[in-house]
PDB file of C-alpha atoms in Angstrom:
ATOM      1  CA  MET A   1      86.564 134.443  91.461  1.00  0.00           C
ATOM      2  CA  LEU A   2      83.255 133.108  90.160  1.00  0.00           C
ATOM      3  CA  ARG A   3      85.356 130.205  88.808  1.00  0.00           C
ATOM      4  CA  THR A   4      87.087 129.433  91.920  1.00  0.00           C
ATOM      5  CA  LEU A   5      83.914 129.757  93.943  1.00  0.00           C
ATOM      6  CA  LEU A   6      82.039 127.220  91.573  1.00  0.00           C
ATOM      7  CA  ASP A   7      85.049 124.762  91.905  1.00  0.00           C
ATOM      8  CA  TYR A   8      84.558 124.728  95.581  1.00  0.00           C
ATOM      9  CA  LEU A   9      80.968 124.674  95.565  1.00  0.00           C
ATOM     10  CA  LEU A  10      80.268 121.819  92.799  1.00  0.00           C
ATOM     11  CA  TRP A  11      81.247 118.794  95.052  1.00  0.00           C
ATOM     12  CA  PRO A  12      79.044 119.658  98.053  1.00  0.00           C
ATOM     13  CA  LEU A  13      76.168 120.913  95.929  1.00  0.00           C
ATOM     14  CA  ILE A  14      76.105 117.766  93.617  1.00  0.00           C
ATOM     15  CA  LEU A  15      76.212 115.329  96.843  1.00  0.00           C
ATOM     16  CA  MET A  16      73.476 117.422  98.437  1.00  0.00           C
ATOM     17  CA  ALA A  17      71.347 117.199  95.219  1.00  0.00           C
ATOM     18  CA  ALA A  18      71.661 113.401  95.455  1.00  0.00           C
ATOM     19  CA  LEU A  19      71.058 113.135  99.258  1.00  0.00           C
ATOM     20  CA  ILE A  20      67.860 115.235  99.553  1.00  0.00           C
ATOM     21  CA  PRO A  21      65.691 113.275  97.207  1.00  0.00           C
ATOM     22  CA  THR A  22      67.166 110.068  98.821  1.00  0.00           C
ATOM     23  CA  GLY A  23      66.312 111.429 102.179  1.00  0.00           C
ATOM     24  CA  ILE A  24      62.665 112.344 101.088  1.00  0.00           C
ATOM     25  CA  GLY A  25      62.294 108.694  99.787  1.00  0.00           C
ATOM     26  CA  ILE A  26      63.546 106.977 102.962  1.00  0.00           C
ATOM     27  CA  ALA A  27      61.349 109.000 105.119  1.00  0.00           C
ATOM     28  CA  ASN A  28      58.294 108.000 103.205  1.00  0.00           C
ATOM     29  CA  GLY A  29      59.249 104.479 102.796  1.00  0.00           C
ATOM     30  CA  GLN A  30      60.554 104.490  99.320  1.00  0.00           C
ATOM     31  CA  GLY A  31      64.287 104.484  99.881  1.00  0.00           C
ATOM     32  CA  PRO A  32      65.234 101.664  97.359  1.00  0.00           C
ATOM     33  CA  LEU A  33      63.132 103.631  94.700  1.00  0.00           C
ATOM     34  CA  ALA A  34      64.673 107.078  95.535  1.00  0.00           C
ATOM     35  CA  PHE A  35      68.017 105.464  95.573  1.00  0.00           C
ATOM     36  CA  ASN A  36      67.758 103.892  91.965  1.00  0.00           C
ATOM     37  CA  ILE A  37      66.130 107.202  90.450  1.00  0.00           C
ATOM     38  CA  THR A  38      68.947 109.522  91.966  1.00  0.00           C
ATOM     39  CA  TYR A  39      71.522 107.011  91.125  1.00  0.00           C
ATOM     40  CA  PHE A  40      71.068 107.063  87.401  1.00  0.00           C
ATOM     41  CA  SER A  41      70.300 110.855  87.464  1.00  0.00           C
ATOM     42  CA  LEU A  42      73.485 111.468  89.266  1.00  0.00           C
ATOM     43  CA  ALA A  43      75.232 109.436  86.464  1.00  0.00           C
ATOM     44  CA  ALA A  44      73.579 111.445  83.675  1.00  0.00           C
ATOM     45  CA  LEU A  45      74.598 114.663  85.500  1.00  0.00           C
ATOM     46  CA  LEU A  46      78.236 113.507  85.947  1.00  0.00           C
ATOM     47  CA  PHE A  47      78.496 112.601  82.367  1.00  0.00           C
ATOM     48  CA  VAL A  48      77.522 116.120  81.280  1.00  0.00           C
ATOM     49  CA  LEU A  49      79.790 117.837  83.767  1.00  0.00           C
ATOM     50  CA  GLU A  50      82.733 115.848  82.643  1.00  0.00           C
ATOM     51  CA  LYS A  51      82.159 116.841  79.002  1.00  0.00           C
ATOM     52  CA  VAL A  52      81.974 120.679  79.670  1.00  0.00           C
ATOM     53  CA  TYR A  53      83.969 120.976  82.813  1.00  0.00           C
ATOM     54  CA  PRO A  54      86.956 118.354  83.099  1.00  0.00           C
ATOM     55  CA  HIS A  55      89.543 117.958  85.326  1.00  0.00           C
ATOM     56  CA  GLU A  56      91.893 116.209  82.988  1.00  0.00           C
ATOM     57  CA  LYS A  57      91.107 116.794  79.200  1.00  0.00           C
ATOM     58  CA  GLN A  58      93.340 113.727  78.531  1.00  0.00           C
ATOM     59  CA  TRP A  59      90.955 111.518  80.451  1.00  0.00           C
ATOM     60  CA  LEU A  60      88.017 112.504  77.996  1.00  0.00           C
ATOM     61  CA  HIS A  61      89.509 110.098  75.337  1.00  0.00           C
ATOM     62  CA  SER A  62      88.188 106.532  75.190  1.00  0.00           C
ATOM     63  CA  ASP A  63      90.497 103.880  76.910  1.00  0.00           C
ATOM     64  CA  GLY A  64      88.812 101.004  75.286  1.00  0.00           C
ATOM     65  CA  GLN A  65      87.302  99.768  78.573  1.00  0.00           C
ATOM     66  CA  GLU A  66      83.816 101.090  78.431  1.00  0.00           C
ATOM     67  CA  ILE A  67      82.327  97.422  77.858  1.00  0.00           C
ATOM     68  CA  PRO A  68      84.306  95.934  80.709  1.00  0.00           C
ATOM     69  CA  ASP A  69      83.734  98.878  82.995  1.00  0.00           C
ATOM     70  CA  LEU A  70      79.971  98.608  82.412  1.00  0.00           C
ATOM     71  CA  ALA A  71      80.006  94.761  82.846  1.00  0.00           C
ATOM     72  CA  HIS A  72      82.012  95.070  86.029  1.00  0.00           C
ATOM     73  CA  THR A  73      79.492  97.721  87.337  1.00  0.00           C
ATOM     74  CA  ALA A  74      76.339  95.499  86.284  1.00  0.00           C
ATOM     75  CA  PHE A  75      77.844  92.207  87.620  1.00  0.00           C
ATOM     76  CA  THR A  76      79.531  93.386  90.920  1.00  0.00           C
ATOM     77  CA  LYS A  77      78.999  96.857  92.206  1.00  0.00           C
ATOM     78  CA  SER A  78      75.319  96.801  91.206  1.00  0.00           C
ATOM     79  CA  PHE A  79      74.865  93.240  92.305  1.00  0.00           C
ATOM     80  CA  VAL A  80      76.059  93.860  95.920  1.00  0.00           C
ATOM     81  CA  GLN A  81      74.280  97.146  96.220  1.00  0.00           C
ATOM     82  CA  LEU A  82      70.942  95.700  95.023  1.00  0.00           C
ATOM     83  CA  LEU A  83      71.503  92.679  97.223  1.00  0.00           C
ATOM     84  CA  ILE A  84      71.992  94.814 100.353  1.00  0.00           C
ATOM     85  CA  ILE A  85      68.840  96.761  99.485  1.00  0.00           C
ATOM     86  CA  SER A  86      66.802  93.850  98.624  1.00  0.00           C
ATOM     87  CA  MET A  87      67.761  91.972 101.857  1.00  0.00           C
ATOM     88  CA  THR A  88      66.953  95.127 103.558  1.00  0.00           C
ATOM     89  CA  TRP A  89      63.487  95.510 101.984  1.00  0.00           C
ATOM     90  CA  LEU A  90      62.667  91.792 102.336  1.00  0.00           C
ATOM     91  CA  GLY A  91      63.146  92.124 106.129  1.00  0.00           C
ATOM     92  CA  LEU A  92      66.838  91.119 106.824  1.00  0.00           C
ATOM     93  CA  ALA A  93      67.300  94.152 108.958  1.00  0.00           C
ATOM     94  CA  SER A  94      64.514  93.154 111.253  1.00  0.00           C
ATOM     95  CA  VAL A  95      66.431  90.151 112.275  1.00  0.00           C
ATOM     96  CA  VAL A  96      69.497  92.425 113.106  1.00  0.00           C
ATOM     97  CA  GLY A  97      68.560  96.147 113.695  1.00  0.00           C
ATOM     98  CA  GLY A  98      64.956  96.284 112.840  1.00  0.00           C
ATOM     99  CA  ASP A  99      63.314  99.631 112.145  1.00  0.00           C
ATOM    100  CA  GLN A 100      64.476 101.201 115.326  1.00  0.00           C
ATOM    101  CA  GLY A 101      67.770  99.523 116.005  1.00  0.00           C
ATOM    102  CA  THR A 102      68.990  97.077 118.705  1.00  0.00           C
ATOM    103  CA  GLY A 103      71.605  96.611 121.533  1.00  0.00           C
ATOM    104  CA  PHE A 104      73.587  99.876 122.061  1.00  0.00           C
ATOM    105  CA  TRP A 105      72.421 101.590 119.006  1.00  0.00           C
ATOM    106  CA  PRO A 106      71.156 105.047 119.835  1.00  0.00           C
ATOM    107  CA  ASN A 107      67.844 105.188 118.225  1.00  0.00           C
ATOM    108  CA  HIS A 108      66.748 108.301 120.247  1.00  0.00           C
ATOM    109  CA  TRP A 109      69.493 110.317 118.255  1.00  0.00           C
ATOM    110  CA  PRO A 110      68.358 112.480 115.334  1.00  0.00           C
ATOM    111  CA  MET A 111      68.756 110.455 111.899  1.00  0.00           C
ATOM    112  CA  PHE A 112      71.517 112.556 110.966  1.00  0.00           C
ATOM    113  CA  PHE A 113      73.683 111.618 113.732  1.00  0.00           C
ATOM    114  CA  GLN A 114      72.678 108.056 113.599  1.00  0.00           C
ATOM    115  CA  VAL A 115      73.917 108.060 109.747  1.00  0.00           C
ATOM    116  CA  VAL A 116      77.292 109.610 110.787  1.00  0.00           C
ATOM    117  CA  LEU A 117      77.783 106.910 113.358  1.00  0.00           C
ATOM    118  CA  GLY A 118      76.889 104.246 110.964  1.00  0.00           C
ATOM    119  CA  LEU A 119      79.250 105.590 108.436  1.00  0.00           C
ATOM    120  CA  VAL A 120      82.185 105.827 110.852  1.00  0.00           C
ATOM    121  CA  ILE A 121      81.635 102.363 112.138  1.00  0.00           C
ATOM    122  CA  ALA A 122      81.248 100.767 108.461  1.00  0.00           C
ATOM    123  CA  GLU A 123      84.037 102.876 107.356  1.00  0.00           C
ATOM    124  CA  PHE A 124      86.484 101.189 109.807  1.00  0.00           C
ATOM    125  CA  GLY A 125      85.792  97.890 107.907  1.00  0.00           C
ATOM    126  CA  LEU A 126      86.008  99.521 104.565  1.00  0.00           C
ATOM    127  CA  TYR A 127      89.194 100.971 105.403  1.00  0.00           C
ATOM    128  CA  TRP A 128      90.884  97.839 106.543  1.00  0.00           C
ATOM    129  CA  ALA A 129      89.223  95.710 103.588  1.00  0.00           C
ATOM    130  CA  HIS A 130      90.918  98.256 101.183  1.00  0.00           C
ATOM    131  CA  ARG A 131      94.235  98.499 102.922  1.00  0.00           C
ATOM    132  CA  ILE A 132      94.639  94.713 103.151  1.00  0.00           C
ATOM    133  CA  ALA A 133      94.011  94.689  99.308  1.00  0.00           C
ATOM    134  CA  HIS A 134      97.039  96.633  98.854  1.00  0.00           C
ATOM    135  CA  GLU A 135      99.146  95.065 101.380  1.00  0.00           C
ATOM    136  CA  TRP A 136      98.486  91.315 100.810  1.00  0.00           C
ATOM    137  CA  MET A 137      99.216  90.168  97.206  1.00  0.00           C
ATOM    138  CA  PRO A 138      96.554  87.498  96.865  1.00  0.00           C
ATOM    139  CA  LEU A 139      93.883  90.288  97.475  1.00  0.00           C
ATOM    140  CA  TRP A 140      95.844  92.686  95.379  1.00  0.00           C
ATOM    141  CA  TRP A 141      95.334  90.424  92.453  1.00  0.00           C
ATOM    142  CA  PHE A 142      91.666  91.059  92.538  1.00  0.00           C
ATOM    143  CA  HIS A 143      91.868  94.730  93.471  1.00  0.00           C
ATOM    144  CA  ALA A 144      94.320  95.385  90.675  1.00  0.00           C
ATOM    145  CA  VAL A 145      91.386  95.020  88.265  1.00  0.00           C
ATOM    146  CA  HIS A 146      90.290  98.375  89.495  1.00  0.00           C
ATOM    147  CA  HIS A 147      93.487  99.880  89.576  1.00  0.00           C
ATOM    148  CA  SER A 148      94.448  99.089  85.894  1.00  0.00           C
ATOM    149  CA  SER A 149      92.263 101.998  84.775  1.00  0.00           C
ATOM    150  CA  LYS A 150      94.353 104.457  82.724  1.00  0.00           C
ATOM    151  CA  LYS A 151      91.814 107.171  83.640  1.00  0.00           C
ATOM    152  CA  LEU A 152      89.356 108.200  86.219  1.00  0.00           C
ATOM    153  CA  TRP A 153      85.812 109.060  85.221  1.00  0.00           C
ATOM    154  CA  PHE A 154      82.518 108.238  86.858  1.00  0.00           C
ATOM    155  CA  PHE A 155      81.719 105.375  84.454  1.00  0.00           C
ATOM    156  CA  ASN A 156      84.623 103.206  86.074  1.00  0.00           C
ATOM    157  CA  THR A 157      83.315 103.789  89.447  1.00  0.00           C
ATOM    158  CA  GLY A 158      82.120 100.203  89.458  1.00  0.00           C
ATOM    159  CA  ARG A 159      85.201  98.507  88.017  1.00  0.00           C
ATOM    160  CA  PHE A 160      85.598  95.969  90.816  1.00  0.00           C
ATOM    161  CA  HIS A 161      86.179  92.305  90.456  1.00  0.00           C
ATOM    162  CA  ILE A 162      83.151  90.589  92.059  1.00  0.00           C
ATOM    163  CA  ILE A 163      85.624  88.987  94.703  1.00  0.00           C
ATOM    164  CA  ASP A 164      86.934  92.358  95.708  1.00  0.00           C
ATOM    165  CA  THR A 165      83.569  94.041  96.112  1.00  0.00           C
ATOM    166  CA  LEU A 166      82.245  90.986  98.122  1.00  0.00           C
ATOM    167  CA  LYS A 167      85.341  91.258 100.314  1.00  0.00           C
ATOM    168  CA  SER A 168      84.592  94.941 101.076  1.00  0.00           C
ATOM    169  CA  ALA A 169      80.922  93.964 101.925  1.00  0.00           C
ATOM    170  CA  ALA A 170      82.135  91.170 104.052  1.00  0.00           C
ATOM    171  CA  PHE A 171      84.246  93.617 106.259  1.00  0.00           C
ATOM    172  CA  SER A 172      81.771  96.458 106.687  1.00  0.00           C
ATOM    173  CA  ALA A 173      78.308  94.942 106.832  1.00  0.00           C
ATOM    174  CA  PRO A 174      78.732  92.831 109.767  1.00  0.00           C
ATOM    175  CA  LEU A 175      79.865  95.829 111.790  1.00  0.00           C
ATOM    176  CA  LEU A 176      76.451  97.572 111.123  1.00  0.00           C
ATOM    177  CA  ALA A 177      74.685  94.344 112.048  1.00  0.00           C
ATOM    178  CA  LEU A 178      76.632  93.862 115.352  1.00  0.00           C
ATOM    179  CA  ALA A 179      75.990  97.584 116.188  1.00  0.00           C
ATOM    180  CA  GLY A 180      72.167  97.057 115.561  1.00  0.00           C
ATOM    181  CA  ALA A 181      71.934  99.805 112.801  1.00  0.00           C
ATOM    182  CA  PRO A 182      68.317 100.167 111.712  1.00  0.00           C
ATOM    183  CA  LYS A 183      66.929  99.489 108.219  1.00  0.00           C
ATOM    184  CA  ASP A 184      67.207 103.294 107.400  1.00  0.00           C
ATOM    185  CA  VAL A 185      70.650 103.679 108.462  1.00  0.00           C
ATOM    186  CA  VAL A 186      71.754 100.784 106.487  1.00  0.00           C
ATOM    187  CA  LEU A 187      69.965 102.196 103.324  1.00  0.00           C
ATOM    188  CA  TRP A 188      71.704 105.472 104.066  1.00  0.00           C
ATOM    189  CA  PHE A 189      75.025 103.880 104.159  1.00  0.00           C
ATOM    190  CA  GLY A 190      74.618 102.300 100.784  1.00  0.00           C
ATOM    191  CA  ALA A 191      73.388 105.265  99.087  1.00  0.00           C
ATOM    192  CA  ILE A 192      75.999 107.621 100.344  1.00  0.00           C
ATOM    193  CA  THR A 193      78.710 104.932  99.483  1.00  0.00           C
ATOM    194  CA  ALA A 194      77.170 104.755  95.923  1.00  0.00           C
ATOM    195  CA  TYR A 195      77.074 108.535  95.449  1.00  0.00           C
ATOM    196  CA  ILE A 196      80.526 109.362  96.919  1.00  0.00           C
ATOM    197  CA  GLY A 197      82.058 106.653  94.720  1.00  0.00           C
ATOM    198  CA  PHE A 198      80.530 108.271  91.872  1.00  0.00           C
ATOM    199  CA  LEU A 199      82.038 111.641  92.628  1.00  0.00           C
ATOM    200  CA  THR A 200      85.333 110.265  93.917  1.00  0.00           C
ATOM    201  CA  HIS A 201      86.065 108.928  90.235  1.00  0.00           C
ATOM    202  CA  ALA A 202      84.398 112.046  88.404  1.00  0.00           C
ATOM    203  CA  ASN A 203      86.638 113.859  85.953  1.00  0.00           C
ATOM    204  CA  ILE A 204      85.371 117.130  86.995  1.00  0.00           C
ATOM    205  CA  GLN A 205      87.243 120.312  87.830  1.00  0.00           C
ATOM    206  CA  MET A 206      86.581 120.823  91.513  1.00  0.00           C
ATOM    207  CA  ARG A 207      88.600 122.112  94.713  1.00  0.00           C
ATOM    208  CA  PHE A 208      87.869 120.920  98.139  1.00  0.00           C
ATOM    209  CA  GLY A 209      89.830 122.586 101.005  1.00  0.00           C
ATOM    210  CA  TRP A 210      89.094 121.339 104.392  1.00  0.00           C
ATOM    211  CA  LEU A 211      86.705 118.693 102.822  1.00  0.00           C
ATOM    212  CA  ASN A 212      89.697 116.473 102.098  1.00  0.00           C
ATOM    213  CA  TYR A 213      89.991 116.084 105.900  1.00  0.00           C
ATOM    214  CA  LEU A 214      86.461 114.784 106.212  1.00  0.00           C
ATOM    215  CA  PHE A 215      85.601 113.155 103.048  1.00  0.00           C
ATOM    216  CA  ASN A 216      87.320 110.869 100.401  1.00  0.00           C
ATOM    217  CA  THR A 217      87.419 113.535  97.429  1.00  0.00           C
ATOM    218  CA  PRO A 218      88.143 112.987  93.873  1.00  0.00           C
ATOM    219  CA  ALA A 219      91.456 115.011  94.678  1.00  0.00           C
ATOM    220  CA  LEU A 220      92.616 112.442  97.373  1.00  0.00           C
ATOM    221  CA  HIS A 221      91.559 109.492  95.181  1.00  0.00           C
ATOM    222  CA  ARG A 222      93.546 110.760  92.314  1.00  0.00           C
ATOM    223  CA  TRP A 223      96.630 110.285  94.528  1.00  0.00           C
ATOM    224  CA  HIS A 224      95.494 106.800  95.566  1.00  0.00           C
ATOM    225  CA  HIS A 225      95.622 105.797  91.816  1.00  0.00           C
ATOM    226  CA  SER A 226      99.281 107.071  91.365  1.00  0.00           C
ATOM    227  CA  MET A 227     101.576 104.337  90.212  1.00  0.00           C
ATOM    228  CA  ASP A 228     104.153 105.634  92.733  1.00  0.00           C
ATOM    229  CA  LEU A 229     103.234 103.571  95.683  1.00  0.00           C
ATOM    230  CA  ARG A 230     104.449 106.159  98.103  1.00  0.00           C
ATOM    231  CA  GLU A 231     101.295 108.113  96.828  1.00  0.00           C
ATOM    232  CA  GLY A 232      99.035 105.088  95.789  1.00  0.00           C
ATOM    233  CA  ASN A 233      99.186 103.097  98.999  1.00  0.00           C
ATOM    234  CA  LYS A 234      97.399 105.865 100.740  1.00  0.00           C
ATOM    235  CA  ASN A 235      93.966 107.441 101.117  1.00  0.00           C
ATOM    236  CA  TYR A 236      92.079 104.040 101.793  1.00  0.00           C
ATOM    237  CA  GLY A 237      88.915 105.661 102.947  1.00  0.00           C
ATOM    238  CA  GLU A 238      85.711 104.874 100.893  1.00  0.00           C
ATOM    239  CA  ASN A 239      83.722 107.713 102.138  1.00  0.00           C
ATOM    240  CA  LEU A 240      85.476 109.302 105.112  1.00  0.00           C
ATOM    241  CA  MET A 241      89.037 109.995 105.905  1.00  0.00           C
ATOM    242  CA  ILE A 242      88.916 109.483 109.611  1.00  0.00           C
ATOM    243  CA  TRP A 243      90.606 106.023 109.570  1.00  0.00           C
ATOM    244  CA  ASP A 244      93.326 107.396 107.187  1.00  0.00           C
ATOM    245  CA  LEU A 245      94.060 110.153 109.540  1.00  0.00           C
ATOM    246  CA  ILE A 246      94.188 108.036 112.663  1.00  0.00           C
ATOM    247  CA  PHE A 247      96.443 105.210 111.158  1.00  0.00           C
ATOM    248  CA  GLY A 248      98.674 107.593 109.270  1.00  0.00           C
ATOM    249  CA  THR A 249      97.761 106.920 105.618  1.00  0.00           C
ATOM    250  CA  PHE A 250      96.443 110.169 104.654  1.00  0.00           C
ATOM    251  CA  TYR A 251      98.152 111.924 101.834  1.00  0.00           C
ATOM    252  CA  ASP A 252      97.674 115.347  99.965  1.00  0.00           C
ATOM    253  CA  ASP A 253     100.328 117.314  98.228  1.00  0.00           C
ATOM    254  CA  VAL A 254      98.667 120.879  97.553  1.00  0.00           C
ATOM    255  CA  ASN A 255     101.958 121.843  95.889  1.00  0.00           C
ATOM    256  CA  ARG A 256     101.361 119.772  92.609  1.00  0.00           C
ATOM    257  CA  ARG A 257      98.647 118.013  90.493  1.00  0.00           C
ATOM    258  CA  PRO A 258      98.243 114.310  90.983  1.00  0.00           C
ATOM    259  CA  PRO A 259      99.654 112.301  88.134  1.00  0.00           C
ATOM    260  CA  VAL A 260      97.702 112.031  84.749  1.00  0.00           C
ATOM    261  CA  GLU A 261      99.406 108.569  84.026  1.00  0.00           C
ATOM    262  CA  ILE A 262      97.820 106.116  86.281  1.00  0.00           C
ATOM    263  CA  GLY A 263      97.263 102.306  86.288  1.00  0.00           C
ATOM    264  CA  ILE A 264      99.239  99.439  87.378  1.00  0.00           C
ATOM    265  CA  ASN A 265     102.892  98.066  86.816  1.00  0.00           C
ATOM    266  CA  ALA A 266     101.609  94.792  85.673  1.00  0.00           C
ATOM    267  CA  ALA A 267      99.694  93.192  82.739  1.00  0.00           C
ATOM    268  CA  MET A 268      95.842  93.092  82.712  1.00  0.00           C
ATOM    269  CA  PRO A 269      93.519  91.409  80.115  1.00  0.00           C
ATOM    270  CA  LYS A 270      91.495  93.864  77.974  1.00  0.00           C
ATOM    271  CA  SER A 271      88.237  91.974  78.063  1.00  0.00           C
ATOM    272  CA  PHE A 272      85.792  91.566  80.974  1.00  0.00           C
ATOM    273  CA  TRP A 273      85.992  87.720  81.204  1.00  0.00           C
ATOM    274  CA  GLY A 274      89.769  87.800  81.078  1.00  0.00           C
ATOM    275  CA  GLN A 275      89.938  90.388  84.018  1.00  0.00           C
ATOM    276  CA  ILE A 276      87.634  88.112  85.962  1.00  0.00           C
ATOM    277  CA  VAL A 277      89.836  85.091  85.441  1.00  0.00           C
ATOM    278  CA  GLU A 278      93.298  86.780  85.687  1.00  0.00           C
ATOM    279  CA  PRO A 279      93.392  87.116  89.369  1.00  0.00           C
ATOM    280  CA  PHE A 280      93.036  83.308  89.706  1.00  0.00           C
ATOM    281  CA  ARG A 281      96.170  82.839  87.527  1.00  0.00           C
ATOM    282  CA  TRP A 282      98.038  85.769  88.192  1.00  0.00           C
ATOM    283  CA  ASN A 283     101.691  84.612  88.488  1.00  0.00           C
ATOM    284  CA  LYS A 284     101.199  82.444  85.488  1.00  0.00           C
ATOM    285  CA  PHE A 285      99.580  85.324  83.426  1.00  0.00           C
ATOM    286  CA  GLN A 286     102.183  87.891  84.346  1.00  0.00           C
ATOM    287  CA  ALA A 287     105.194  85.457  83.496  1.00  0.00           C
ATOM    288  CA  ALA A 288     103.484  84.740  80.245  1.00  0.00           C
ATOM    289  CA  ALA A 289     102.954  88.745  79.619  1.00  0.00           C
ATOM    290  CA  LYS A 290     106.685  89.181  80.334  1.00  0.00           C
ATOM    291  CA  ALA A 291     107.910  86.581  78.082  1.00  0.00           C
ATOM    292  CA  GLY A 292     105.508  87.928  75.232  1.00  0.00           C
ATOM    293  CA  GLU A 293     103.637  84.663  75.181  1.00  0.00           C
ATOM    294  CA  VAL A 294     100.170  86.163  75.841  1.00  0.00           C
ATOM    295  CA  LYS A 295      97.984  87.297  72.839  1.00  0.00           C
ATOM    296  CA  ARG A 296      97.964  90.925  72.202  1.00  0.00           C
ATOM    297  CA  GLU A 297      94.120  91.183  72.474  1.00  0.00           C
ATOM    298  CA  LEU A 298      94.409  90.069  76.056  1.00  0.00           C
ATOM    299  CA  LEU A 299      96.837  92.606  77.381  1.00  0.00           C
TER     300      LEU A 299
END
């Protein structure tokens, strides 16, 4: 009973442990600093929990992709996150939503409800950016870099091609700008997206119950990484599941475990630079791989 209780409490407790110091930092005008400290502290915590309380023991073994995963995180995910924070900090938000918000933005609401509104608005763009990347092949070639992972763990959260990451930002950031979201809401959105992204990929034993209908949890995201497209082309939400529920792409099968074997039915270079270049030569690379003409070290 205690273990079951722990399984249900872990996800919300970890998320709250990240949100509380972030909120204190934002309230005191130190949002970026609080985010960075919390971000790396959360990474350290998840690293330990994955070792001592894993969901899939098979995923504890190295897949040989640690260096590419780190490189993608450093050059893409972190780049965009720091860019958003920097632009907000340097005053770009003042041109759009300012400190209080503009246009129809309900700046008289408590910050909690403003953040919820910001998440729902931005999530609409993130949902369609993600869904289109699965349904339109030219964008899938870039998104496939992320799905080529053979296991899920916190370390490959940022394994995204830079074009894929910038596409998601292009779909979501303008919606917040048009809505007139204030600076603090933008900071909250960036922080929550980063934290939930970490947790979504975490290889930690957890249960979620009704939380699956609100948030993008690890349980739902494991289905999303299934090689069976009837399961994999579902659960497109980044943080929330509201748009998956509305548009009929929510998927969860409580009667069985998500697959251990994940990945893509296509060739993917092993090196970081190979993965950066491969989407631009997708058809040629796949044809060469099928014919056995590509060097083994690139596959």
